[in-house]
Each structure stands twice: as C-alpha cells, then as structure tokens.
PDB file of C-alpha atoms in Angstrom:
ATOM      1  CA  MET A   6       5.944 -37.286 -41.313  1.00  0.00           C
ATOM      2  CA  ASN A   7       6.315 -40.817 -39.924  1.00  0.00           C
ATOM      3  CA  SER A   8       6.112 -41.855 -36.274  1.00  0.00           C
ATOM      4  CA  SER A   9       9.832 -41.455 -35.578  1.00  0.00           C
ATOM      5  CA  HIS A  10       9.776 -37.961 -37.058  1.00  0.00           C
ATOM      6  CA  LEU A  11       6.730 -37.108 -34.925  1.00  0.00           C
ATOM      7  CA  VAL A  12       8.599 -38.165 -31.787  1.00  0.00           C
ATOM      8  CA  VAL A  13      11.423 -35.790 -32.691  1.00  0.00           C
ATOM      9  CA  PHE A  14       8.969 -33.041 -33.616  1.00  0.00           C
ATOM     10  CA  ALA A  15       7.130 -33.397 -30.291  1.00  0.00           C
ATOM     11  CA  ARG A  16      10.467 -32.968 -28.506  1.00  0.00           C
ATOM     12  CA  GLN A  17      11.184 -29.868 -30.563  1.00  0.00           C
ATOM     13  CA  ILE A  18       7.747 -28.451 -29.735  1.00  0.00           C
ATOM     14  CA  ARG A  19       8.477 -28.855 -26.023  1.00  0.00           C
ATOM     15  CA  GLN A  20      11.846 -27.154 -26.386  1.00  0.00           C
ATOM     16  CA  MET A  21      10.318 -24.295 -28.358  1.00  0.00           C
ATOM     17  CA  ALA A  22       7.538 -23.850 -25.789  1.00  0.00           C
ATOM     18  CA  LEU A  23      10.003 -23.706 -22.909  1.00  0.00           C
ATOM     19  CA  GLY A  24      12.093 -21.237 -24.884  1.00  0.00           C
ATOM     20  CA  LEU A  25       9.044 -19.011 -25.249  1.00  0.00           C
ATOM     21  CA  GLY A  26       8.658 -18.867 -21.463  1.00  0.00           C
ATOM     22  CA  PHE A  27       6.227 -21.660 -20.668  1.00  0.00           C
ATOM     23  CA  HIS A  28       7.202 -23.640 -17.585  1.00  0.00           C
ATOM     24  CA  LYS A  29       5.496 -26.967 -18.327  1.00  0.00           C
ATOM     25  CA  VAL A  30       4.452 -28.688 -21.553  1.00  0.00           C
ATOM     26  CA  GLY A  31       2.555 -31.921 -22.101  1.00  0.00           C
ATOM     27  CA  ILE A  32       0.779 -33.633 -24.967  1.00  0.00           C
ATOM     28  CA  ALA A  33      -2.473 -35.605 -24.900  1.00  0.00           C
ATOM     29  CA  ASN A  34      -4.022 -37.671 -27.665  1.00  0.00           C
ATOM     30  CA  LEU A  35      -7.666 -37.095 -28.486  1.00  0.00           C
ATOM     31  CA  ALA A  36      -8.090 -40.828 -28.994  1.00  0.00           C
ATOM     32  CA  HIS A  37      -7.558 -41.213 -25.228  1.00  0.00           C
ATOM     33  CA  PRO A  38      -9.628 -38.435 -23.615  1.00  0.00           C
ATOM     34  CA  PRO A  39      -9.930 -37.746 -19.886  1.00  0.00           C
ATOM     35  CA  ASP A  40     -13.058 -38.769 -18.035  1.00  0.00           C
ATOM     36  CA  LEU A  41     -15.409 -35.779 -18.254  1.00  0.00           C
ATOM     37  CA  SER A  42     -18.308 -37.377 -16.399  1.00  0.00           C
ATOM     38  CA  GLY A  43     -17.509 -35.124 -13.441  1.00  0.00           C
ATOM     39  CA  LEU A  44     -18.031 -32.052 -15.636  1.00  0.00           C
ATOM     40  CA  ASN A  45     -21.383 -33.363 -16.795  1.00  0.00           C
ATOM     41  CA  GLN A  46     -22.487 -34.036 -13.207  1.00  0.00           C
ATOM     42  CA  TRP A  47     -21.300 -30.580 -12.161  1.00  0.00           C
ATOM     43  CA  LEU A  48     -23.413 -29.010 -14.889  1.00  0.00           C
ATOM     44  CA  ALA A  49     -26.437 -31.185 -14.057  1.00  0.00           C
ATOM     45  CA  GLN A  50     -26.319 -29.987 -10.446  1.00  0.00           C
ATOM     46  CA  GLY A  51     -26.293 -26.334 -11.515  1.00  0.00           C
ATOM     47  CA  TYR A  52     -22.900 -25.631  -9.966  1.00  0.00           C
ATOM     48  CA  GLN A  53     -21.967 -23.456 -12.963  1.00  0.00           C
ATOM     49  CA  ALA A  54     -24.416 -20.761 -11.740  1.00  0.00           C
ATOM     50  CA  ASP A  55     -25.021 -18.478 -14.735  1.00  0.00           C
ATOM     51  CA  MET A  56     -21.766 -19.343 -16.542  1.00  0.00           C
ATOM     52  CA  THR A  57     -23.708 -20.758 -19.468  1.00  0.00           C
ATOM     53  CA  TRP A  58     -20.626 -21.027 -21.669  1.00  0.00           C
ATOM     54  CA  MET A  59     -19.603 -24.021 -19.564  1.00  0.00           C
ATOM     55  CA  GLU A  60     -22.552 -25.899 -21.086  1.00  0.00           C
ATOM     56  CA  ASN A  61     -21.177 -25.755 -24.643  1.00  0.00           C
ATOM     57  CA  PRO A  62     -21.285 -29.380 -25.917  1.00  0.00           C
ATOM     58  CA  LYS A  63     -18.037 -28.782 -27.806  1.00  0.00           C
ATOM     59  CA  ARG A  64     -16.271 -28.816 -24.430  1.00  0.00           C
ATOM     60  CA  GLY A  65     -16.648 -32.587 -24.392  1.00  0.00           C
ATOM     61  CA  ASP A  66     -15.375 -33.115 -27.939  1.00  0.00           C
ATOM     62  CA  PRO A  67     -12.373 -31.060 -29.166  1.00  0.00           C
ATOM     63  CA  GLU A  68     -12.889 -32.362 -32.705  1.00  0.00           C
ATOM     64  CA  GLN A  69     -15.973 -30.168 -32.832  1.00  0.00           C
ATOM     65  CA  VAL A  70     -13.658 -27.227 -32.153  1.00  0.00           C
ATOM     66  CA  LEU A  71     -11.070 -28.135 -34.797  1.00  0.00           C
ATOM     67  CA  ALA A  72     -12.090 -30.686 -37.408  1.00  0.00           C
ATOM     68  CA  GLY A  73      -9.491 -33.404 -37.778  1.00  0.00           C
ATOM     69  CA  ALA A  74      -7.763 -32.584 -34.478  1.00  0.00           C
ATOM     70  CA  GLN A  75      -5.727 -35.475 -33.096  1.00  0.00           C
ATOM     71  CA  SER A  76      -3.604 -33.994 -30.324  1.00  0.00           C
ATOM     72  CA  LEU A  77      -3.820 -31.369 -27.620  1.00  0.00           C
ATOM     73  CA  ILE A  78      -0.697 -29.554 -26.463  1.00  0.00           C
ATOM     74  CA  CYS A  79      -1.167 -28.332 -22.886  1.00  0.00           C
ATOM     75  CA  LEU A  80       1.048 -25.587 -21.492  1.00  0.00           C
ATOM     76  CA  ALA A  81       1.447 -23.986 -18.083  1.00  0.00           C
ATOM     77  CA  MET A  82       3.049 -20.756 -16.939  1.00  0.00           C
ATOM     78  CA  ASN A  83       3.914 -19.939 -13.325  1.00  0.00           C
ATOM     79  CA  TYR A  84       2.595 -16.579 -12.083  1.00  0.00           C
ATOM     80  CA  TYR A  85       3.242 -16.768  -8.333  1.00  0.00           C
ATOM     81  CA  GLN A  86       4.306 -13.657  -6.423  1.00  0.00           C
ATOM     82  CA  PRO A  87       5.484 -14.350  -2.825  1.00  0.00           C
ATOM     83  CA  ILE A  88       3.690 -11.393  -1.248  1.00  0.00           C
ATOM     84  CA  PRO A  89       1.069 -12.062   1.440  1.00  0.00           C
ATOM     85  CA  HIS A  90      -2.386 -10.548   1.257  1.00  0.00           C
ATOM     86  CA  VAL A  91      -2.981  -7.756   3.758  1.00  0.00           C
ATOM     87  CA  GLU A  92      -5.463  -8.682   6.487  1.00  0.00           C
ATOM     88  CA  GLN A  93      -6.667  -5.244   7.573  1.00  0.00           C
ATOM     89  CA  LYS A  94      -9.970  -3.416   7.662  1.00  0.00           C
ATOM     90  CA  GLY A  95     -10.390  -0.960   4.833  1.00  0.00           C
ATOM     91  CA  ILE A  96      -7.928  -2.849   2.637  1.00  0.00           C
ATOM     92  CA  GLY A  97      -9.153  -4.820  -0.358  1.00  0.00           C
ATOM     93  CA  LYS A  98      -7.758  -8.103  -1.610  1.00  0.00           C
ATOM     94  CA  ILE A  99      -7.199  -8.961  -5.266  1.00  0.00           C
ATOM     95  CA  SER A 100      -6.297 -12.475  -6.335  1.00  0.00           C
ATOM     96  CA  ARG A 101      -2.627 -12.820  -7.304  1.00  0.00           C
ATOM     97  CA  TYR A 102      -3.532 -13.844 -10.839  1.00  0.00           C
ATOM     98  CA  ALA A 103      -4.674 -10.253 -11.489  1.00  0.00           C
ATOM     99  CA  TRP A 104      -1.851  -8.339  -9.797  1.00  0.00           C
ATOM    100  CA  GLY A 105       0.059  -7.797 -13.027  1.00  0.00           C
ATOM    101  CA  ARG A 106      -0.666  -7.712 -16.736  1.00  0.00           C
ATOM    102  CA  ASP A 107      -3.509  -9.668 -18.307  1.00  0.00           C
ATOM    103  CA  TYR A 108      -2.426 -13.301 -18.627  1.00  0.00           C
ATOM    104  CA  HIS A 109      -4.581 -13.728 -21.725  1.00  0.00           C
ATOM    105  CA  ARG A 110      -2.228 -11.377 -23.535  1.00  0.00           C
ATOM    106  CA  ILE A 111       0.953 -12.840 -22.093  1.00  0.00           C
ATOM    107  CA  LEU A 112       0.111 -16.472 -22.862  1.00  0.00           C
ATOM    108  CA  GLY A 113      -1.777 -15.658 -26.041  1.00  0.00           C
ATOM    109  CA  LYS A 114       1.211 -13.969 -27.654  1.00  0.00           C
ATOM    110  CA  ARG A 115       3.407 -16.980 -26.922  1.00  0.00           C
ATOM    111  CA  LEU A 116       0.795 -19.529 -27.990  1.00  0.00           C
ATOM    112  CA  LYS A 117       0.369 -17.703 -31.288  1.00  0.00           C
ATOM    113  CA  SER A 118       4.140 -17.739 -31.815  1.00  0.00           C
ATOM    114  CA  LEU A 119       4.286 -21.460 -31.071  1.00  0.00           C
ATOM    115  CA  CYS A 120       1.441 -22.187 -33.499  1.00  0.00           C
ATOM    116  CA  LEU A 121       3.136 -20.178 -36.238  1.00  0.00           C
ATOM    117  CA  TRP A 122       6.366 -22.075 -35.651  1.00  0.00           C
ATOM    118  CA  ILE A 123       4.556 -25.436 -35.789  1.00  0.00           C
ATOM    119  CA  ASP A 124       2.845 -24.407 -39.022  1.00  0.00           C
ATOM    120  CA  GLU A 125       6.168 -23.331 -40.541  1.00  0.00           C
ATOM    121  CA  GLN A 126       7.799 -26.637 -39.636  1.00  0.00           C
ATOM    122  CA  CYS A 127       4.885 -28.528 -41.164  1.00  0.00           C
ATOM    123  CA  LEU A 128       5.212 -26.568 -44.412  1.00  0.00           C
ATOM    124  CA  LYS A 129       8.922 -27.375 -44.531  1.00  0.00           C
ATOM    125  CA  ASN A 130       8.020 -31.041 -44.178  1.00  0.00           C
ATOM    126  CA  GLU A 131       5.257 -30.688 -46.795  1.00  0.00           C
ATOM    127  CA  ILE A 132       2.454 -31.429 -44.319  1.00  0.00           C
ATOM    128  CA  LEU A 133       0.113 -29.084 -46.120  1.00  0.00           C
ATOM    129  CA  ASN A 134      -3.099 -29.978 -44.277  1.00  0.00           C
ATOM    130  CA  SER A 135      -1.741 -29.328 -40.774  1.00  0.00           C
ATOM    131  CA  GLN A 136      -3.858 -26.980 -38.656  1.00  0.00           C
ATOM    132  CA  THR A 137      -3.560 -25.522 -35.155  1.00  0.00           C
ATOM    133  CA  ARG A 138      -5.820 -23.514 -32.868  1.00  0.00           C
ATOM    134  CA  TRP A 139      -4.926 -22.027 -29.495  1.00  0.00           C
ATOM    135  CA  TYR A 140      -6.916 -20.853 -26.470  1.00  0.00           C
ATOM    136  CA  VAL A 141      -6.355 -19.225 -23.079  1.00  0.00           C
ATOM    137  CA  ASP A 142      -9.648 -19.625 -21.209  1.00  0.00           C
ATOM    138  CA  THR A 143     -11.420 -18.459 -24.337  1.00  0.00           C
ATOM    139  CA  GLY A 144     -12.499 -21.679 -26.040  1.00  0.00           C
ATOM    140  CA  PRO A 145     -14.706 -24.684 -25.249  1.00  0.00           C
ATOM    141  CA  ILE A 146     -11.850 -26.873 -23.992  1.00  0.00           C
ATOM    142  CA  ALA A 147     -11.819 -28.608 -20.595  1.00  0.00           C
ATOM    143  CA  GLU A 148      -8.288 -27.365 -19.871  1.00  0.00           C
ATOM    144  CA  LYS A 149      -7.717 -28.926 -16.465  1.00  0.00           C
ATOM    145  CA  PRO A 150      -8.783 -32.522 -17.259  1.00  0.00           C
ATOM    146  CA  TRP A 151      -6.784 -32.408 -20.485  1.00  0.00           C
ATOM    147  CA  ALA A 152      -3.762 -30.954 -18.678  1.00  0.00           C
ATOM    148  CA  MET A 153      -3.915 -33.853 -16.230  1.00  0.00           C
ATOM    149  CA  GLN A 154      -4.212 -36.259 -19.170  1.00  0.00           C
ATOM    150  CA  ALA A 155      -1.117 -34.603 -20.697  1.00  0.00           C
ATOM    151  CA  GLY A 156       0.879 -35.133 -17.506  1.00  0.00           C
ATOM    152  CA  LEU A 157       1.170 -31.537 -16.314  1.00  0.00           C
ATOM    153  CA  GLY A 158      -0.358 -32.156 -12.900  1.00  0.00           C
ATOM    154  CA  TRP A 159      -3.512 -33.300 -11.159  1.00  0.00           C
ATOM    155  CA  ILE A 160      -6.820 -31.689 -10.241  1.00  0.00           C
ATOM    156  CA  GLY A 161      -6.779 -30.879  -6.560  1.00  0.00           C
ATOM    157  CA  LYS A 162      -9.705 -31.000  -4.164  1.00  0.00           C
ATOM    158  CA  ASN A 163     -10.245 -27.273  -4.770  1.00  0.00           C
ATOM    159  CA  GLY A 164     -10.794 -27.977  -8.470  1.00  0.00           C
ATOM    160  CA  LEU A 165      -7.525 -26.347  -9.560  1.00  0.00           C
ATOM    161  CA  LEU A 166      -4.670 -28.014 -11.386  1.00  0.00           C
ATOM    162  CA  LEU A 167      -1.764 -28.747  -9.032  1.00  0.00           C
ATOM    163  CA  THR A 168       1.812 -29.302 -10.178  1.00  0.00           C
ATOM    164  CA  ARG A 169       4.762 -30.676  -8.274  1.00  0.00           C
ATOM    165  CA  GLU A 170       6.968 -27.744  -9.277  1.00  0.00           C
ATOM    166  CA  TYR A 171       4.677 -24.715  -8.908  1.00  0.00           C
ATOM    167  CA  GLY A 172       1.635 -25.827  -6.968  1.00  0.00           C
ATOM    168  CA  SER A 173      -1.544 -24.346  -8.417  1.00  0.00           C
ATOM    169  CA  TRP A 174      -0.133 -20.897  -9.212  1.00  0.00           C
ATOM    170  CA  ILE A 175      -0.232 -21.491 -12.952  1.00  0.00           C
ATOM    171  CA  PHE A 176      -2.048 -20.267 -16.019  1.00  0.00           C
ATOM    172  CA  LEU A 177      -3.041 -22.840 -18.621  1.00  0.00           C
ATOM    173  CA  GLY A 178      -3.031 -22.592 -22.391  1.00  0.00           C
ATOM    174  CA  VAL A 179      -3.892 -25.218 -24.995  1.00  0.00           C
ATOM    175  CA  ILE A 180      -3.136 -25.826 -28.654  1.00  0.00           C
ATOM    176  CA  LEU A 181      -5.269 -28.134 -30.744  1.00  0.00           C
ATOM    177  CA  THR A 182      -3.430 -29.689 -33.659  1.00  0.00           C
ATOM    178  CA  THR A 183      -4.268 -32.100 -36.463  1.00  0.00           C
ATOM    179  CA  LEU A 184      -0.850 -33.732 -35.950  1.00  0.00           C
ATOM    180  CA  ASP A 185      -0.866 -37.174 -34.339  1.00  0.00           C
ATOM    181  CA  LEU A 186       1.806 -36.424 -31.749  1.00  0.00           C
ATOM    182  CA  PRO A 187       3.047 -39.003 -29.224  1.00  0.00           C
ATOM    183  CA  ALA A 188       1.272 -38.459 -25.916  1.00  0.00           C
ATOM    184  CA  ASP A 189       2.673 -38.120 -22.411  1.00  0.00           C
ATOM    185  CA  PHE A 190       1.512 -40.285 -19.540  1.00  0.00           C
ATOM    186  CA  PRO A 191      -1.436 -38.951 -17.517  1.00  0.00           C
ATOM    187  CA  HIS A 192      -0.596 -37.571 -14.077  1.00  0.00           C
ATOM    188  CA  THR A 193      -1.739 -39.257 -10.889  1.00  0.00           C
ATOM    189  CA  SER A 194      -3.409 -37.477  -7.969  1.00  0.00           C
ATOM    190  CA  HIS A 195      -1.406 -36.500  -4.883  1.00  0.00           C
ATOM    191  CA  CYS A 196      -3.770 -34.724  -2.505  1.00  0.00           C
ATOM    192  CA  GLY A 197      -4.099 -37.797  -0.314  1.00  0.00           C
ATOM    193  CA  THR A 198      -6.278 -37.287   2.754  1.00  0.00           C
ATOM    194  CA  CYS A 199      -5.610 -33.538   2.958  1.00  0.00           C
ATOM    195  CA  THR A 200      -8.761 -31.387   3.169  1.00  0.00           C
ATOM    196  CA  ARG A 201      -7.254 -28.018   4.087  1.00  0.00           C
ATOM    197  CA  CYS A 202      -8.777 -26.205   1.117  1.00  0.00           C
ATOM    198  CA  MET A 203     -12.219 -27.611   1.856  1.00  0.00           C
ATOM    199  CA  VAL A 204     -12.032 -26.636   5.525  1.00  0.00           C
ATOM    200  CA  ALA A 205     -10.646 -23.145   4.807  1.00  0.00           C
ATOM    201  CA  CYS A 206     -13.304 -22.110   2.278  1.00  0.00           C
ATOM    202  CA  PRO A 207     -15.462 -19.636   4.266  1.00  0.00           C
ATOM    203  CA  THR A 208     -18.636 -20.339   2.273  1.00  0.00           C
ATOM    204  CA  GLY A 209     -18.291 -24.119   1.912  1.00  0.00           C
ATOM    205  CA  ALA A 210     -18.062 -23.790  -1.867  1.00  0.00           C
ATOM    206  CA  ILE A 211     -15.956 -26.956  -2.180  1.00  0.00           C
ATOM    207  CA  VAL A 212     -18.893 -29.287  -1.649  1.00  0.00           C
ATOM    208  CA  ARG A 213     -16.814 -32.418  -2.150  1.00  0.00           C
ATOM    209  CA  PRO A 214     -13.328 -33.192  -3.497  1.00  0.00           C
ATOM    210  CA  GLN A 215     -12.805 -31.571  -6.913  1.00  0.00           C
ATOM    211  CA  VAL A 216     -16.324 -30.139  -6.962  1.00  0.00           C
ATOM    212  CA  VAL A 217     -16.776 -26.379  -6.496  1.00  0.00           C
ATOM    213  CA  ASP A 218     -20.264 -24.871  -6.391  1.00  0.00           C
ATOM    214  CA  ALA A 219     -19.921 -21.502  -8.116  1.00  0.00           C
ATOM    215  CA  ASN A 220     -23.090 -20.322  -6.381  1.00  0.00           C
ATOM    216  CA  ARG A 221     -21.133 -20.351  -3.112  1.00  0.00           C
ATOM    217  CA  CYS A 222     -17.722 -19.278  -4.441  1.00  0.00           C
ATOM    218  CA  LEU A 223     -16.289 -15.833  -3.637  1.00  0.00           C
ATOM    219  CA  ALA A 224     -14.278 -15.837  -6.871  1.00  0.00           C
ATOM    220  CA  TYR A 225     -17.402 -16.429  -8.937  1.00  0.00           C
ATOM    221  CA  HIS A 226     -19.395 -13.693  -7.220  1.00  0.00           C
ATOM    222  CA  THR A 227     -16.629 -11.081  -7.406  1.00  0.00           C
ATOM    223  CA  LEU A 228     -15.499 -11.884 -10.963  1.00  0.00           C
ATOM    224  CA  GLU A 229     -18.313 -13.499 -12.947  1.00  0.00           C
ATOM    225  CA  SER A 230     -21.644 -12.528 -11.418  1.00  0.00           C
ATOM    226  CA  HIS A 231     -23.423  -9.499 -12.867  1.00  0.00           C
ATOM    227  CA  ALA A 232     -25.992  -9.347 -10.059  1.00  0.00           C
ATOM    228  CA  GLU A 233     -26.683  -5.924  -8.575  1.00  0.00           C
ATOM    229  CA  ALA A 234     -25.899  -7.215  -5.077  1.00  0.00           C
ATOM    230  CA  PHE A 235     -24.348 -10.250  -3.411  1.00  0.00           C
ATOM    231  CA  PRO A 236     -26.364 -12.869  -1.513  1.00  0.00           C
ATOM    232  CA  SER A 237     -26.105 -12.121   2.196  1.00  0.00           C
ATOM    233  CA  PHE A 238     -24.195 -15.331   2.983  1.00  0.00           C
ATOM    234  CA  ILE A 239     -21.564 -14.347   0.394  1.00  0.00           C
ATOM    235  CA  GLN A 240     -21.258 -10.725   1.489  1.00  0.00           C
ATOM    236  CA  LYS A 241     -20.691 -11.541   5.149  1.00  0.00           C
ATOM    237  CA  HIS A 242     -17.742 -13.777   4.203  1.00  0.00           C
ATOM    238  CA  LEU A 243     -16.013 -11.455   1.728  1.00  0.00           C
ATOM    239  CA  GLN A 244     -13.132 -10.698   4.132  1.00  0.00           C
ATOM    240  CA  GLY A 245     -12.013  -7.859   1.877  1.00  0.00           C
ATOM    241  CA  TRP A 246     -11.978  -9.817  -1.365  1.00  0.00           C
ATOM    242  CA  VAL A 247     -12.964  -7.610  -4.305  1.00  0.00           C
ATOM    243  CA  ALA A 248     -11.595  -9.638  -7.224  1.00  0.00           C
ATOM    244  CA  GLY A 249     -11.190 -13.378  -6.951  1.00  0.00           C
ATOM    245  CA  CYS A 250     -10.105 -15.338  -3.889  1.00  0.00           C
ATOM    246  CA  ASP A 251      -6.840 -17.111  -3.029  1.00  0.00           C
ATOM    247  CA  ILE A 252      -7.884 -18.753   0.249  1.00  0.00           C
ATOM    248  CA  CYS A 253      -7.942 -22.352  -0.997  1.00  0.00           C
ATOM    249  CA  GLN A 254      -4.585 -21.836  -2.697  1.00  0.00           C
ATOM    250  CA  ASP A 255      -2.874 -20.138   0.241  1.00  0.00           C
ATOM    251  CA  VAL A 256      -3.646 -23.038   2.598  1.00  0.00           C
ATOM    252  CA  CYS A 257      -2.602 -25.796   0.161  1.00  0.00           C
ATOM    253  CA  PRO A 258       0.515 -27.663   1.376  1.00  0.00           C
ATOM    254  CA  TRP A 259       1.766 -28.084  -2.195  1.00  0.00           C
ATOM    255  CA  ASN A 260       1.676 -24.316  -2.637  1.00  0.00           C
ATOM    256  CA  GLN A 261       3.239 -23.625   0.746  1.00  0.00           C
ATOM    257  CA  ARG A 262       6.149 -25.977   0.066  1.00  0.00           C
ATOM    258  CA  PHE A 263       6.801 -25.747  -3.637  1.00  0.00           C
ATOM    259  CA  ALA A 264       5.541 -22.414  -5.008  1.00  0.00           C
ATOM    260  CA  GLN A 265       8.269 -20.493  -6.832  1.00  0.00           C
ATOM    261  CA  PRO A 266       8.370 -16.787  -7.702  1.00  0.00           C
ATOM    262  CA  SER A 267       7.531 -16.301 -11.363  1.00  0.00           C
ATOM    263  CA  ASP A 268      10.326 -15.266 -13.706  1.00  0.00           C
ATOM    264  CA  ILE A 269       7.856 -13.608 -16.096  1.00  0.00           C
ATOM    265  CA  PRO A 270       8.312  -9.805 -15.730  1.00  0.00           C
ATOM    266  CA  ASP A 271       4.748  -9.089 -16.883  1.00  0.00           C
ATOM    267  CA  PHE A 272       3.383 -10.914 -13.829  1.00  0.00           C
ATOM    268  CA  GLN A 273       5.162  -8.588 -11.425  1.00  0.00           C
ATOM    269  CA  PRO A 274       2.386  -6.830  -9.490  1.00  0.00           C
ATOM    270  CA  TYR A 275       1.360  -3.260 -10.029  1.00  0.00           C
ATOM    271  CA  PRO A 276       2.136  -1.927  -6.517  1.00  0.00           C
ATOM    272  CA  TRP A 277      -1.338  -0.411  -6.105  1.00  0.00           C
ATOM    273  CA  ASN A 278      -3.020  -3.809  -6.618  1.00  0.00           C
ATOM    274  CA  ILE A 279      -1.417  -5.515  -3.625  1.00  0.00           C
ATOM    275  CA  ALA A 280      -3.318  -3.660  -0.893  1.00  0.00           C
ATOM    276  CA  PRO A 281      -5.874  -1.312  -2.475  1.00  0.00           C
ATOM    277  CA  SER A 282      -8.027   1.006  -0.388  1.00  0.00           C
ATOM    278  CA  LEU A 283     -11.611  -0.238  -0.148  1.00  0.00           C
ATOM    279  CA  PRO A 284     -13.093   3.262   0.261  1.00  0.00           C
ATOM    280  CA  ARG A 285     -11.271   4.376  -2.869  1.00  0.00           C
ATOM    281  CA  LEU A 286     -12.371   1.329  -4.884  1.00  0.00           C
ATOM    282  CA  ALA A 287     -15.938   1.864  -3.663  1.00  0.00           C
ATOM    283  CA  THR A 288     -16.041   5.314  -5.265  1.00  0.00           C
ATOM    284  CA  LEU A 289     -13.874   4.767  -8.349  1.00  0.00           C
ATOM    285  CA  LYS A 290     -14.629   6.810 -11.415  1.00  0.00           C
ATOM    286  CA  THR A 291     -14.211   5.325 -14.889  1.00  0.00           C
ATOM    287  CA  GLU A 292     -10.975   7.204 -15.623  1.00  0.00           C
ATOM    288  CA  GLU A 293      -9.539   6.139 -12.256  1.00  0.00           C
ATOM    289  CA  PHE A 294     -10.453   2.509 -12.969  1.00  0.00           C
ATOM    290  CA  ASP A 295      -8.739   2.720 -16.364  1.00  0.00           C
ATOM    291  CA  HIS A 296      -5.609   4.142 -14.748  1.00  0.00           C
ATOM    292  CA  GLN A 297      -5.472   1.572 -11.934  1.00  0.00           C
ATOM    293  CA  PHE A 298      -6.062  -1.487 -14.112  1.00  0.00           C
ATOM    294  CA  PRO A 299      -4.162  -0.954 -17.382  1.00  0.00           C
ATOM    295  CA  ALA A 300      -3.740  -4.090 -19.526  1.00  0.00           C
ATOM    296  CA  SER A 301      -5.299  -6.024 -16.639  1.00  0.00           C
ATOM    297  CA  ALA A 302      -7.440  -9.152 -16.555  1.00  0.00           C
ATOM    298  CA  LEU A 303      -9.755  -7.133 -14.289  1.00  0.00           C
ATOM    299  CA  ARG A 304     -10.769  -4.757 -17.069  1.00  0.00           C
ATOM    300  CA  ARG A 305     -13.605  -7.158 -17.835  1.00  0.00           C
ATOM    301  CA  LEU A 306     -15.111  -6.274 -14.443  1.00  0.00           C
ATOM    302  CA  LYS A 307     -15.506  -2.640 -15.463  1.00  0.00           C
ATOM    303  CA  VAL A 308     -15.868   0.096 -12.907  1.00  0.00           C
ATOM    304  CA  LYS A 309     -19.472  -0.654 -11.892  1.00  0.00           C
ATOM    305  CA  ARG A 310     -18.791  -4.179 -10.638  1.00  0.00           C
ATOM    306  CA  MET A 311     -15.537  -3.156  -8.935  1.00  0.00           C
ATOM    307  CA  ARG A 312     -17.452  -0.485  -7.021  1.00  0.00           C
ATOM    308  CA  ARG A 313     -20.145  -3.048  -6.159  1.00  0.00           C
ATOM    309  CA  ASN A 314     -17.533  -5.457  -4.802  1.00  0.00           C
ATOM    310  CA  ALA A 315     -15.732  -2.845  -2.729  1.00  0.00           C
ATOM    311  CA  GLN A 316     -18.956  -1.418  -1.311  1.00  0.00           C
ATOM    312  CA  ALA A 317     -20.084  -4.895  -0.280  1.00  0.00           C
ATOM    313  CA  ALA A 318     -16.700  -5.625   1.324  1.00  0.00           C
ATOM    314  CA  LEU A 319     -16.903  -2.399   3.328  1.00  0.00           C
ATOM    315  CA  GLN A 320     -20.441  -3.186   4.482  1.00  0.00           C
ATOM    316  CA  SER A 321     -19.346  -6.665   5.584  1.00  0.00           C
ATOM    317  CA  GLU A 322     -16.755  -5.113   7.885  1.00  0.00           C
ATOM    318  CA  GLY A 323     -19.545  -3.568   9.917  1.00  0.00           C
TER     319      GLY A 323
END
C-alpha cells in the first residue's frame, strides 16, 4: 500500500471509527512521539503512589508493546451526563464515569471491531504482515500525551485531556498498528491563565499545572488505594465522594461551556448511582454490591473497599 493509498485508508479508518460510535479520532506517528519527560519527573517524585504499573518502561516506547508498530490511532468517546451531584449529608457521590456500564466493555467491543476491520482491509490489499493491538486503560501506553500528539485535545492543568467539543468528559482508547499512517497535527494547549481546577481541589492534589499527586487525590484514594483506612487529611475532605471525584472537571470552564450529553445509551446512569445512600453503602453485603453495580467499572472496588469509602465519608460528616 503506497502513501496515497495510506491517506485514503486513514480517512476510511476515521469514518469507520465514527460509525462505531467514537466521537473523535486522531492518528500519531511513532517516529514523532510526545514529550514524556513530565511522566518521568512525575514518577521520580513518587506522585504515582502505589500505582506501580505506571512505572512500566514500555509506557515510554510503544514499539516494546507491539514490535514493528509505526502508528497509534487515538479515539475518544463522550460519556457526559448533565445531572448535578447531590450536595447533602448522608448522600454519597460517584464520579460520572461510573454511573453507567463499564466503559472498558463499551470501548473495548468497538476497538476490537475496528481492529478486525483494519486487519480485513489489509488482507484484501495483501498486506500480510499488518498487526494491530488495542487498549482501554489496560496497556502500558501514555494515552493522554499520545492523544494530544494525535490532535484530539490538550492536557489540562488537572492532568486530564480536554477537547473543544466535549471538554474532559471523554474515555480514551488506543490502537497500535504496524501501518505507517499519515499523522494528524498535534493539538495546542488552551487553558491559558485559568487555575480553577487547581484552586477547587480540596486536598491540593494538583501541585502544579498538569501535575497531580496521587497521594493527595480523592480519586486515587477512593478507587486505587487498598489501604485499610484513609489518611486523616483525605478523609476530612471526602465531601461524600465514595468512588472517584469530579470536582476539577465540574469547575472547568471548557466543561461548563461545551460539555454535551452523551448519545451512547450504555452511559446512561443507573438511577441508584446518582445519589446513593451513604449508610446503605457503608453496610453493603456482597450480593447487594453485585446487584447495585452490574457490569460496572466499580466492580473492581469490590464490596470491602466500597464499605470503607462510605464509612469514611460518613465519619467525615461528623
């Protein structure tokens, strides 16, 4: 497949991806990687807490993930639901990303379909050595820097990828391919002098623009940490959060102005996840947890950590 055919094929890949339900698609070339020095500094300062998988050296070199890889297809899917979090004692708060079905399944199914389609097209064109590999948060790929390199958006001061069309309410997926696809232009940053996310963070986790210290982050402690109890400075600032935290996203001007309700039915919230009872979550039994969080990204928490989170949130209310 010559260069002109690759240009056409890249256009067809974008069209296919949009047809599968993705909202944004961009392509980056591995010969022109993003600057990952910030990731290395973040790791050196211990801001990853105990998320040791972030230290995988493959994260800095996608060719170690897929030998012969030349391009990275970056995809985004809007999940926003325009329902405010309930600010009331005894009511828990779950991050919007986990209100509906598990995004790993939703994006994964579509990424697999796109990879199969790419492979079929390559066979038709007798590109027999073409290979693809896809990930949704599950592989050693620096998704956000590569997504910025592929033109999807820019990394905001809260460390999340921001887009002009959907703000930061997006899930990211990536496809590594051995095809040498024409790349899109990298995106430029558009946060300007705004520091609303940094000011709003109750624990000061955003230590400087684009740098989040997981040790101070509510989302890390409620989702990733396996500790028996929260540090006192985290617990007193929980504000009802039991799974994730949307504070830095809710205050972002790009989100306030440009967020759009998702058209993906699977991201519609389970009604009981919007304003769950803290006392109930604090005493959940395993079967009740399974019923409340079916096909949910929160299943990885398991009942023990959900009870821990809710109990801590109740204690913080005094």
